């Protein structure tokens, strides 16, 4: 059974460019979480969805960040315009139910903004 | 506001000895605590959890202890193995949102053969 799939695995872009990160949930899971990992702050939750509905987006840094779930198995995280301080590893995770328990993480997207 | 803190960025242990990873939290609303393990170039994987109404949970070589009065939890690995070398994150569930996990910064564990 395939795990959480993220693409691309690596992204290098110039400041000001739009970046789109993609995530495919594990089949049957209905909760989706986007995280950002940095050395200073560790793993931060950006936003999470349950049944395609955003439940908590308090971690989204600013209006430059947006996340969508166009269907039950797929999500995108968009940064526009990107800035060097957005450089980090971005993970998505999925789980069954809204209890936030035992989340299954994807391999991450390493984003570098120059 | 760092609600979950792992104050030791790294820990080095000899194979066969005990590894103790510590975590402190400030949010009394957390109802579960979880530990995740992360290898390089991979996403974190769930390791073990404990309910806030328990003080100990054991799973094989891994035991998590919770001290609610001190708002402190620890993960014990006995005996430690080189394959345990990874980054360990603790997380608290709940708080402002029911399904939300709040993670610490992580501790890098290195187990030497």
Coordinates of N, CA and C in Angstrom, one line a residue:
Chain A
X1 N 0.9 -1.2 0.0 CA 0.0 0.0 0.0 C 0.9 1.2 0.0
X2 N 0.6 2.2 -0.9 CA 1.5 3.4 -1.0 C 1.2 4.3 0.2
X3 N 2.3 4.9 0.6 CA 2.2 5.8 1.7 C 1.8 7.2 1.2
X4 N 2.0 8.2 2.0 CA 1.8 9.6 1.6 C 2.8 10.0 0.5
X5 N 2.4 10.5 -0.6 CA 3.3 10.9 -1.7 C 3.4 12.4 -1.8
X6 N 4.6 12.9 -1.8 CA 4.8 14.3 -2.0 C 5.7 14.6 -3.2
X7 N 5.3 15.7 -3.9 CA 6.2 16.1 -5.0 C 6.2 17.7 -5.1
X8 N 7.3 18.2 -5.5 CA 8.6 17.5 -5.8 C 9.3 17.2 -4.5
X9 N 10.4 16.4 -4.6 CA 11.1 16.1 -3.4 C 12.1 17.3 -3.1
X10 N 12.5 17.9 -4.1 CA 13.4 19.1 -4.0 C 12.9 20.2 -4.9
X11 N 13.0 21.4 -4.4 CA 12.6 22.6 -5.2 C 13.5 23.7 -4.9
X12 N 14.2 24.2 -5.9 CA 15.0 25.4 -5.8 C 14.4 26.5 -6.7
X13 N 14.2 27.7 -6.1 CA 13.5 28.7 -6.9 C 14.1 30.1 -6.4
X14 N 13.8 31.0 -7.2 CA 14.3 32.4 -6.9 C 13.2 33.2 -6.1
X15 N 13.7 34.1 -5.3 CA 12.8 34.9 -4.6 C 11.8 35.6 -5.5
X16 N 10.5 35.6 -5.1 CA 9.5 36.2 -5.9 C 8.7 35.2 -6.7
X17 N 9.2 34.1 -6.9 CA 8.5 33.1 -7.8 C 7.5 32.4 -6.9
X18 N 6.5 31.8 -7.7 CA 5.4 31.0 -7.0 C 5.9 29.6 -6.9
X19 N 5.6 29.0 -5.8 CA 6.0 27.6 -5.5 C 4.7 26.8 -5.2
X20 N 4.6 25.6 -5.7 CA 3.4 24.8 -5.4 C 3.9 23.4 -5.0
X21 N 3.6 23.0 -3.8 CA 3.9 21.7 -3.3 C 2.7 20.8 -3.3
X22 N 2.9 19.5 -3.6 CA 1.8 18.7 -3.8 C 1.8 17.5 -2.8
X23 N 0.6 17.0 -2.5 CA 0.6 15.9 -1.5 C -0.6 15.0 -1.9
X24 N -0.4 13.6 -1.9 CA -1.4 12.7 -2.1 C -1.6 11.9 -0.8
X25 N -2.8 11.9 -0.2 CA -3.0 11.2 1.0 C -3.0 9.7 0.8
X26 N -2.9 8.9 1.9 CA -3.1 7.5 1.9 C -4.6 7.2 1.7
X27 N -4.8 6.3 0.8 CA -6.2 5.9 0.5 C -7.0 5.6 1.7
X28 N -8.2 6.3 1.8 CA -9.1 6.0 3.0 C -8.9 7.0 4.1
X29 N -7.7 7.7 4.1 CA -7.5 8.7 5.2 C -8.3 10.0 4.9
X30 N -8.8 10.7 5.9 CA -9.6 11.8 5.7 C -9.1 13.1 6.4
X31 N -8.0 13.0 7.0 CA -7.4 14.2 7.6 C -6.0 14.4 7.0
X32 N -5.7 15.7 6.7 CA -4.5 16.1 6.0 C -3.8 17.2 6.8
X33 N -2.5 17.1 7.0 CA -1.8 18.1 7.8 C -0.6 18.6 6.9
X34 N -0.3 19.8 6.9 CA 0.9 20.4 6.3 C 1.8 21.0 7.5
X35 N 3.1 20.5 7.4 CA 4.0 21.0 8.4 C 5.2 21.6 7.7
X36 N 6.0 22.4 8.5 CA 7.2 23.0 8.0 C 8.3 22.6 9.1
X37 N 9.4 22.2 8.6 CA 10.5 21.9 9.6 C 11.7 22.8 9.3
X38 N 12.1 23.5 10.4 CA 13.3 24.3 10.4 C 14.2 23.9 11.6
X39 N 15.4 24.3 11.5 CA 16.3 24.0 12.6 C 15.9 24.7 13.9
X40 N 15.4 26.0 13.7 CA 15.1 26.8 14.9 C 13.8 26.4 15.5
X41 N 12.8 26.1 14.7 CA 11.5 25.9 15.3 C 11.0 24.4 15.2
X42 N 11.8 23.6 14.7 CA 11.4 22.2 14.7 C 10.2 22.0 13.7
X43 N 9.3 21.1 14.0 CA 8.1 20.8 13.2 C 7.0 21.7 13.6
X44 N 6.6 22.6 12.7 CA 5.4 23.5 12.9 C 4.2 23.1 12.1
X45 N 3.1 23.0 12.7 CA 1.9 22.7 11.9 C 1.4 24.0 11.2
X46 N 1.3 23.9 9.9 CA 0.8 25.1 9.2 C -0.7 25.1 9.1
X47 N -1.3 24.0 8.7 CA -2.8 23.9 8.5 C -3.2 22.5 8.5
X48 N -4.4 22.2 9.0 CA -4.9 20.8 8.8 C -6.4 20.8 8.3
X49 N -6.7 19.8 7.6 CA -8.0 19.6 7.0 C -8.6 18.3 7.5
X50 N -9.9 18.3 7.7 CA -10.6 17.1 8.0 C -11.8 17.0 7.0
X51 N -11.9 15.9 6.3 CA -12.9 15.8 5.2 C -13.0 17.0 4.3
X52 N -11.8 17.4 3.9 CA -11.6 18.5 2.9 C -11.9 19.9 3.5
X53 N -12.2 20.0 4.7 CA -12.5 21.3 5.3 C -11.3 21.8 6.2
X54 N -10.8 23.0 6.0 CA -9.8 23.5 6.8 C -10.3 23.7 8.3
X55 N -9.6 23.0 9.2 CA -10.0 23.1 10.6 C -9.2 24.1 11.4
X56 N -7.9 24.1 11.1 CA -7.0 25.0 11.9 C -5.9 25.5 10.9
X57 N -5.9 26.8 10.6 CA -4.9 27.4 9.8 C -4.1 28.4 10.5
X58 N -4.1 28.3 11.8 CA -3.5 29.4 12.6 C -1.9 29.4 12.5
X59 N -1.4 28.3 11.9 CA 0.0 28.2 11.7 C 0.5 28.7 10.4
X60 N -0.4 29.1 9.5 CA 0.0 29.6 8.2 C 0.7 31.0 8.4
X61 N 1.9 31.1 8.0 CA 2.7 32.3 8.3 C 2.1 33.6 7.9
X62 N 1.6 33.7 6.7 CA 1.0 35.0 6.2 C 0.3 34.7 4.9
X63 N -0.3 35.8 4.4 CA -1.1 35.6 3.2 C -0.4 35.0 2.0
X64 N 0.9 35.0 2.0 CA 1.6 34.4 0.9 C 1.4 32.9 0.8
X65 N 1.0 32.3 1.9 CA 0.8 30.9 1.9 C -0.7 30.6 1.8
X66 N -1.0 29.6 1.0 CA -2.4 29.1 0.8 C -2.4 27.6 0.6
X67 N -3.4 26.9 1.1 CA -3.5 25.5 1.0 C -4.9 25.1 0.5
X68 N -5.0 24.1 -0.3 CA -6.3 23.6 -0.8 C -6.4 22.1 -0.8
X69 N -7.6 21.6 -0.8 CA -7.9 20.2 -1.0 C -8.9 20.2 -2.1
X70 N -8.5 20.1 -3.3 CA -9.5 20.0 -4.4 C -10.3 18.8 -4.4
X71 N -9.8 17.7 -3.8 CA -10.6 16.5 -3.7 C -10.1 15.8 -2.4
X72 N -10.7 14.6 -2.1 CA -10.4 14.0 -0.8 C -9.1 13.4 -0.7
X73 N -8.3 13.2 -1.8 CA -7.1 12.5 -1.7 C -5.9 13.4 -2.1
X74 N -6.1 14.6 -2.4 CA -5.0 15.5 -2.9 C -5.0 16.9 -2.3
X75 N -3.8 17.4 -2.0 CA -3.7 18.7 -1.5 C -2.5 19.5 -2.1
X76 N -2.7 20.8 -2.1 CA -1.5 21.6 -2.6 C -1.3 22.7 -1.5
X77 N 0.0 23.1 -1.4 CA 0.4 24.2 -0.6 C 1.2 25.2 -1.5
X78 N 0.7 26.4 -1.6 CA 1.2 27.3 -2.5 C 1.8 28.5 -1.8
X79 N 3.0 28.9 -2.2 CA 3.7 30.1 -1.6 C 3.9 31.1 -2.8
X80 N 3.3 32.3 -2.6 CA 3.4 33.3 -3.7 C 3.3 34.7 -3.1
X81 N 4.3 35.5 -3.2 CA 5.6 35.2 -3.8 C 6.5 34.5 -2.7
X82 N 7.5 33.7 -3.1 CA 8.3 33.0 -2.2 C 9.5 34.0 -1.7
X83 N 10.0 33.7 -0.5 CA 11.0 34.5 0.1 C 12.1 33.6 0.6
X84 N 13.4 34.0 0.7 CA 14.4 33.1 1.3 C 14.1 32.5 2.6
X85 N 13.4 33.2 3.5 CA 13.0 32.7 4.8 C 12.0 31.6 4.7
X86 N 11.4 31.3 3.6 CA 10.5 30.2 3.4 C 11.3 28.9 3.2
X87 N 12.6 29.0 3.0 CA 13.4 27.8 2.8 C 13.3 26.8 4.0
X88 N 12.9 25.6 3.8 CA 12.6 24.6 4.9 C 12.3 23.3 4.2
X89 N 12.0 22.3 5.0 CA 11.5 21.1 4.5 C 10.0 21.1 4.9
X90 N 9.2 20.8 3.9 CA 7.7 20.8 4.1 C 7.2 19.4 4.0
X91 N 6.5 19.0 5.1 CA 5.9 17.7 5.1 C 4.4 17.8 5.1
X92 N 3.8 16.8 4.4 CA 2.4 16.6 4.7 C 2.2 15.2 5.3
X93 N 1.1 15.1 6.0 CA 0.8 13.9 6.8 C -0.7 13.6 6.7
X94 N -1.1 12.4 6.7 CA -2.5 12.1 6.7 C -2.8 11.1 7.8
X95 N -4.1 11.1 8.2 CA -4.5 10.2 9.3 C -6.0 9.8 9.0
X96 N -6.4 8.8 9.7 CA -7.8 8.4 9.6 C -8.5 9.0 10.8
X97 N -9.6 9.7 10.5 CA -10.3 10.4 11.6 C -9.7 11.7 11.9
X98 N -10.4 12.4 12.8 CA -10.0 13.8 13.1 C -9.3 13.9 14.5
X99 N -8.9 12.7 15.0 CA -8.3 12.7 16.3 C -6.8 13.1 16.3
X100 N -6.3 13.3 15.1 CA -4.9 13.7 15.0 C -3.9 12.7 15.4
X101 N -4.4 11.4 15.5 CA -3.5 10.4 16.1 C -2.8 9.7 15.0
X102 N -1.6 9.2 15.3 CA -0.8 8.4 14.4 C -0.8 8.9 13.0
X103 N -0.2 10.0 12.8 CA -0.2 10.6 11.5 C 0.9 10.0 10.7
X104 N 0.6 9.8 9.4 CA 1.6 9.1 8.5 C 2.2 10.3 7.6
X105 N 3.5 10.4 7.7 CA 4.1 11.5 7.0 C 4.7 11.1 5.7
X106 N 4.6 12.0 4.7 CA 5.3 11.9 3.5 C 6.8 12.1 3.7
X107 N 7.6 11.9 2.6 CA 9.1 12.1 2.7 C 9.5 13.5 2.7
X108 N 8.6 14.5 2.5 CA 9.0 15.9 2.6 C 9.4 16.5 1.2
X109 N 9.3 17.8 1.1 CA 9.8 18.6 0.0 C 10.8 19.6 0.6
X110 N 12.1 19.5 0.1 CA 13.1 20.4 0.6 C 13.0 21.6 -0.3
X111 N 12.6 22.8 0.2 CA 12.5 24.0 -0.6 C 13.6 24.9 -0.3
X112 N 14.3 25.4 -1.3 CA 15.3 26.4 -1.2 C 14.9 27.6 -2.0
X113 N 14.8 28.8 -1.4 CA 14.5 30.0 -2.1 C 15.7 30.9 -2.1
X114 N 16.3 31.2 -3.2 CA 17.5 32.0 -3.3 C 17.3 33.5 -3.6
Chain B
X1 N 5.6 31.2 21.1 CA 5.3 30.5 22.3 C 5.5 29.0 22.1
X2 N 6.6 28.5 22.6 CA 6.9 27.1 22.4 C 6.2 26.3 23.4
X3 N 5.1 25.6 23.1 CA 4.3 24.9 24.0 C 5.0 23.5 24.4
X4 N 5.8 23.0 23.5 CA 6.5 21.7 23.7 C 8.0 22.0 23.4
X5 N 8.8 21.6 24.4 CA 10.2 21.9 24.3 C 11.0 20.7 24.6
X6 N 12.0 20.5 23.7 CA 13.0 19.4 23.9 C 14.3 20.2 24.0
X7 N 14.8 20.3 25.2 CA 15.9 21.2 25.5 C 17.3 20.6 25.1
X8 N 17.3 19.3 24.9 CA 18.6 18.7 24.5 C 18.6 18.5 23.0
X9 N 19.4 19.3 22.2 CA 19.4 19.1 20.8 C 20.0 17.8 20.4
X10 N 20.9 17.2 21.2 CA 21.5 15.9 20.8 C 21.8 15.1 22.0
X11 N 21.9 13.8 21.8 CA 22.3 12.8 22.9 C 23.1 11.7 22.2
X12 N 24.2 11.4 22.9 CA 25.0 10.3 22.4 C 25.1 9.2 23.4
X13 N 24.9 7.9 23.0 CA 24.8 6.8 23.9 C 25.5 5.6 23.3
X14 N 26.0 4.8 24.2 CA 26.7 3.6 23.8 C 25.7 2.5 23.6
X15 N 25.9 1.7 22.5 CA 25.0 0.5 22.3 C 24.8 -0.3 23.5
X16 N 23.6 -0.7 23.8 CA 23.3 -1.6 24.9 C 22.9 -0.8 26.2
X17 N 23.2 0.5 26.2 CA 22.9 1.3 27.3 C 21.5 1.9 27.2
X18 N 21.0 2.6 28.2 CA 19.7 3.3 28.1 C 19.8 4.6 27.5
X19 N 18.9 5.0 26.6 CA 18.8 6.3 26.1 C 17.5 7.0 26.8
X20 N 17.7 8.2 27.3 CA 16.6 8.9 27.9 C 16.4 10.2 27.2
X21 N 15.3 10.4 26.5 CA 15.0 11.6 25.8 C 13.9 12.4 26.6
X22 N 14.1 13.6 26.8 CA 13.2 14.4 27.6 C 12.4 15.5 26.8
X23 N 11.3 15.8 27.4 CA 10.4 16.7 26.8 C 9.6 17.5 27.8
X24 N 9.4 18.8 27.7 CA 8.6 19.6 28.6 C 7.5 20.3 27.9
X25 N 6.4 20.5 28.5 CA 5.3 21.1 27.9 C 4.7 22.1 28.8
X26 N 3.9 23.1 28.2 CA 3.3 24.1 29.0 C 1.8 24.1 29.0
X27 N 1.2 23.4 27.9 CA -0.2 23.4 27.7 C -0.9 22.3 28.5
X28 N -1.7 22.6 29.5 CA -2.4 21.6 30.3 C -3.5 21.0 29.6
X29 N -3.9 21.5 28.4 CA -5.0 21.0 27.6 C -4.6 19.8 26.8
X30 N -3.4 19.5 26.6 CA -3.0 18.3 25.9 C -3.6 17.0 26.5
X31 N -4.2 16.2 25.7 CA -4.8 15.0 26.3 C -4.0 13.7 25.9
X32 N -3.1 13.8 24.9 CA -2.2 12.7 24.6 C -0.9 13.3 24.3
X33 N 0.1 12.5 24.5 CA 1.5 12.8 24.1 C 2.0 11.7 23.2
X34 N 2.7 12.1 22.1 CA 3.2 11.1 21.2 C 4.7 11.3 20.9
X35 N 5.4 10.3 20.6 CA 6.8 10.4 20.2 C 6.9 9.9 18.7
X36 N 7.6 10.6 17.9 CA 7.9 10.3 16.5 C 9.4 10.2 16.3
X37 N 9.7 9.3 15.4 CA 11.1 9.1 15.1 C 11.4 9.4 13.6
X38 N 12.5 10.1 13.3 CA 12.7 10.5 12.0 C 14.2 10.2 11.5
X39 N 14.2 9.5 10.4 CA 15.5 9.2 9.8 C 15.8 10.3 8.7
X40 N 17.0 10.5 8.4 CA 17.4 11.5 7.3 C 16.6 11.2 6.0
X41 N 16.2 12.2 5.4 CA 15.5 12.2 4.1 C 14.2 11.4 4.1
X42 N 13.6 11.2 5.3 CA 12.3 10.5 5.4 C 11.4 11.4 6.3
X43 N 10.1 11.1 6.2 CA 9.2 11.8 7.1 C 9.2 11.1 8.5
X44 N 8.8 11.8 9.5 CA 8.7 11.2 10.9 C 7.7 10.0 10.9
X45 N 8.0 9.0 11.7 CA 7.1 7.9 11.9 C 6.7 7.8 13.3
X46 N 5.5 7.4 13.6 CA 4.9 7.3 14.9 C 5.6 6.2 15.7
X47 N 5.9 6.4 16.9 CA 6.7 5.5 17.7 C 5.8 4.9 18.9
X48 N 5.3 5.8 19.7 CA 4.6 5.4 21.0 C 3.9 6.6 21.5
X49 N 2.8 6.4 22.2 CA 2.0 7.5 22.7 C 1.6 7.2 24.2
X50 N 1.1 8.2 24.9 CA 0.6 8.0 26.3 C -0.5 9.0 26.5
X51 N -1.6 8.5 27.1 CA -2.7 9.3 27.5 C -2.3 10.2 28.7
X52 N -2.9 11.3 28.8 CA -2.6 12.2 29.9 C -3.0 11.7 31.2
X53 N -3.9 10.6 31.2 CA -4.3 10.1 32.5 C -3.5 8.9 32.9
X54 N -2.5 8.6 32.2 CA -1.5 7.5 32.5 C -0.2 8.1 32.9
X55 N 0.6 7.3 33.6 CA 2.0 7.8 33.9 C 3.1 7.0 33.2
X56 N 2.7 5.9 32.6 CA 3.6 5.0 31.9 C 3.0 4.2 30.8
X57 N 3.7 4.1 29.7 CA 3.3 3.2 28.6 C 4.5 2.5 28.0
X58 N 4.4 1.2 27.9 CA 5.6 0.5 27.4 C 5.3 -0.3 26.2
X59 N 6.3 -0.3 25.3 CA 6.1 -1.1 24.0 C 7.5 -1.6 23.6
X60 N 7.7 -2.9 24.0 CA 9.0 -3.5 23.7 C 10.2 -2.7 24.4
X61 N 11.1 -2.2 23.6 CA 12.3 -1.5 24.2 C 12.0 -0.1 24.6
X62 N 10.8 0.4 24.2 CA 10.4 1.8 24.4 C 9.4 2.0 25.5
X63 N 9.7 2.9 26.4 CA 8.8 3.2 27.5 C 8.7 4.7 27.6
X64 N 7.5 5.2 27.7 CA 7.3 6.7 27.9 C 6.7 6.9 29.3
X65 N 7.3 7.8 30.0 CA 6.9 8.2 31.3 C 6.3 9.6 31.3
X66 N 5.2 9.8 32.0 CA 4.6 11.2 32.0 C 4.5 11.6 33.5
X67 N 5.0 12.8 33.8 CA 4.9 13.4 35.1 C 4.0 14.7 34.9
X68 N 2.7 14.6 35.1 CA 1.8 15.7 34.8 C 2.1 16.9 35.7
X69 N 2.4 16.7 37.0 CA 2.7 17.8 37.9 C 3.9 18.6 37.5
X70 N 4.8 18.0 36.9 CA 6.0 18.7 36.4 C 5.9 19.0 34.9
X71 N 4.8 18.6 34.3 CA 4.6 18.9 32.8 C 5.9 18.4 32.1
X72 N 6.2 17.1 32.3 CA 7.4 16.6 31.8 C 7.2 15.1 31.3
X73 N 7.7 14.8 30.2 CA 7.7 13.4 29.7 C 9.0 13.0 29.2
X74 N 9.2 11.7 29.3 CA 10.5 11.1 28.8 C 10.3 9.8 28.1
X75 N 11.2 9.6 27.1 CA 11.2 8.4 26.4 C 12.4 7.6 26.7
X76 N 12.3 6.3 27.2 CA 13.4 5.5 27.5 C 13.5 4.4 26.5
X77 N 14.7 4.2 26.0 CA 15.0 3.1 25.0 C 16.1 2.2 25.7
X78 N 15.6 1.0 25.9 CA 16.5 0.0 26.6 C 16.4 -1.4 25.9
X79 N 17.5 -2.0 25.5 CA 18.8 -1.4 25.3 C 18.8 -0.6 24.0
X80 N 19.7 0.4 23.9 CA 19.8 1.2 22.7 C 20.6 0.4 21.7
X81 N 20.1 0.6 20.4 CA 20.8 -0.1 19.3 C 21.2 1.0 18.3
X82 N 22.2 0.7 17.5 CA 22.7 1.7 16.5 C 21.6 2.1 15.5
X83 N 20.6 1.2 15.2 CA 19.5 1.5 14.4 C 18.5 2.5 15.0
X84 N 18.7 2.8 16.3 CA 17.8 3.8 16.9 C 18.3 5.2 16.7
X85 N 19.5 5.3 16.1 CA 20.0 6.6 15.8 C 19.1 7.4 14.8
X86 N 18.6 8.5 15.3 CA 17.5 9.2 14.5 C 17.2 10.5 15.2
X87 N 16.4 11.3 14.7 CA 15.8 12.5 15.4 C 14.5 12.1 16.0
X88 N 14.3 12.4 17.3 CA 13.1 12.0 18.0 C 12.4 13.3 18.4
X89 N 11.1 13.3 18.0 CA 10.2 14.4 18.3 C 9.1 14.0 19.3
X90 N 8.9 14.8 20.3 CA 7.7 14.6 21.1 C 6.6 15.6 20.7
X91 N 5.4 15.2 20.9 CA 4.3 16.1 20.5 C 3.1 16.0 21.5
X92 N 2.4 17.0 21.7 CA 1.2 17.0 22.5 C 0.0 17.2 21.6
X93 N -1.1 16.4 21.9 CA -2.3 16.5 21.1 C -3.3 17.3 21.8
X94 N -4.0 18.1 21.0 CA -5.1 18.9 21.5 C -4.7 20.4 21.7
X95 N -5.2 20.9 22.8 CA -5.0 22.4 23.0 C -6.1 23.2 22.4
X96 N -5.7 24.0 21.4 CA -6.7 24.9 20.8 C -7.5 24.1 19.8
X97 N -7.0 23.1 19.2 CA -7.8 22.3 18.2 C -7.7 20.8 18.5
X98 N -8.8 20.1 18.4 CA -8.9 18.8 18.9 C -7.8 17.9 18.3
X99 N -7.7 17.9 16.9 CA -6.8 16.9 16.3 C -5.4 17.5 16.1
X100 N -5.0 18.6 16.7 CA -3.7 19.2 16.4 C -2.6 18.6 17.2
X101 N -1.5 18.3 16.5 CA -0.3 17.9 17.2 C 0.7 19.1 17.3
X102 N 1.2 19.4 18.5 CA 2.2 20.4 18.6 C 3.6 19.8 18.9
X103 N 4.5 19.9 18.0 CA 5.8 19.2 18.2 C 6.9 20.0 18.8
X104 N 7.8 19.4 19.5 CA 9.0 20.0 19.9 C 10.0 20.1 18.8
X105 N 11.2 20.6 19.2 CA 12.2 20.9 18.1 C 13.0 19.6 17.7
X106 N 12.9 18.6 18.5 CA 13.6 17.3 18.2 C 14.9 17.2 18.9
X107 N 15.3 15.9 19.1 CA 16.6 15.6 19.7 C 17.2 14.5 18.8
X108 N 18.5 14.8 18.5 CA 19.2 13.9 17.6 C 19.9 12.8 18.5
X109 N 19.5 11.6 18.4 CA 20.1 10.5 19.2 C 21.1 9.8 18.3
X110 N 22.3 9.6 18.8 CA 23.3 8.8 18.2 C 23.7 7.7 19.1
X111 N 23.5 6.4 18.6 CA 23.9 5.3 19.4 C 25.2 4.7 18.8
X112 N 26.2 4.7 19.5 CA 27.5 4.2 19.0 C 27.7 2.7 19.3
X113 N 28.2 2.0 18.3 CA 28.4 0.5 18.4 C 29.5 0.3 19.5

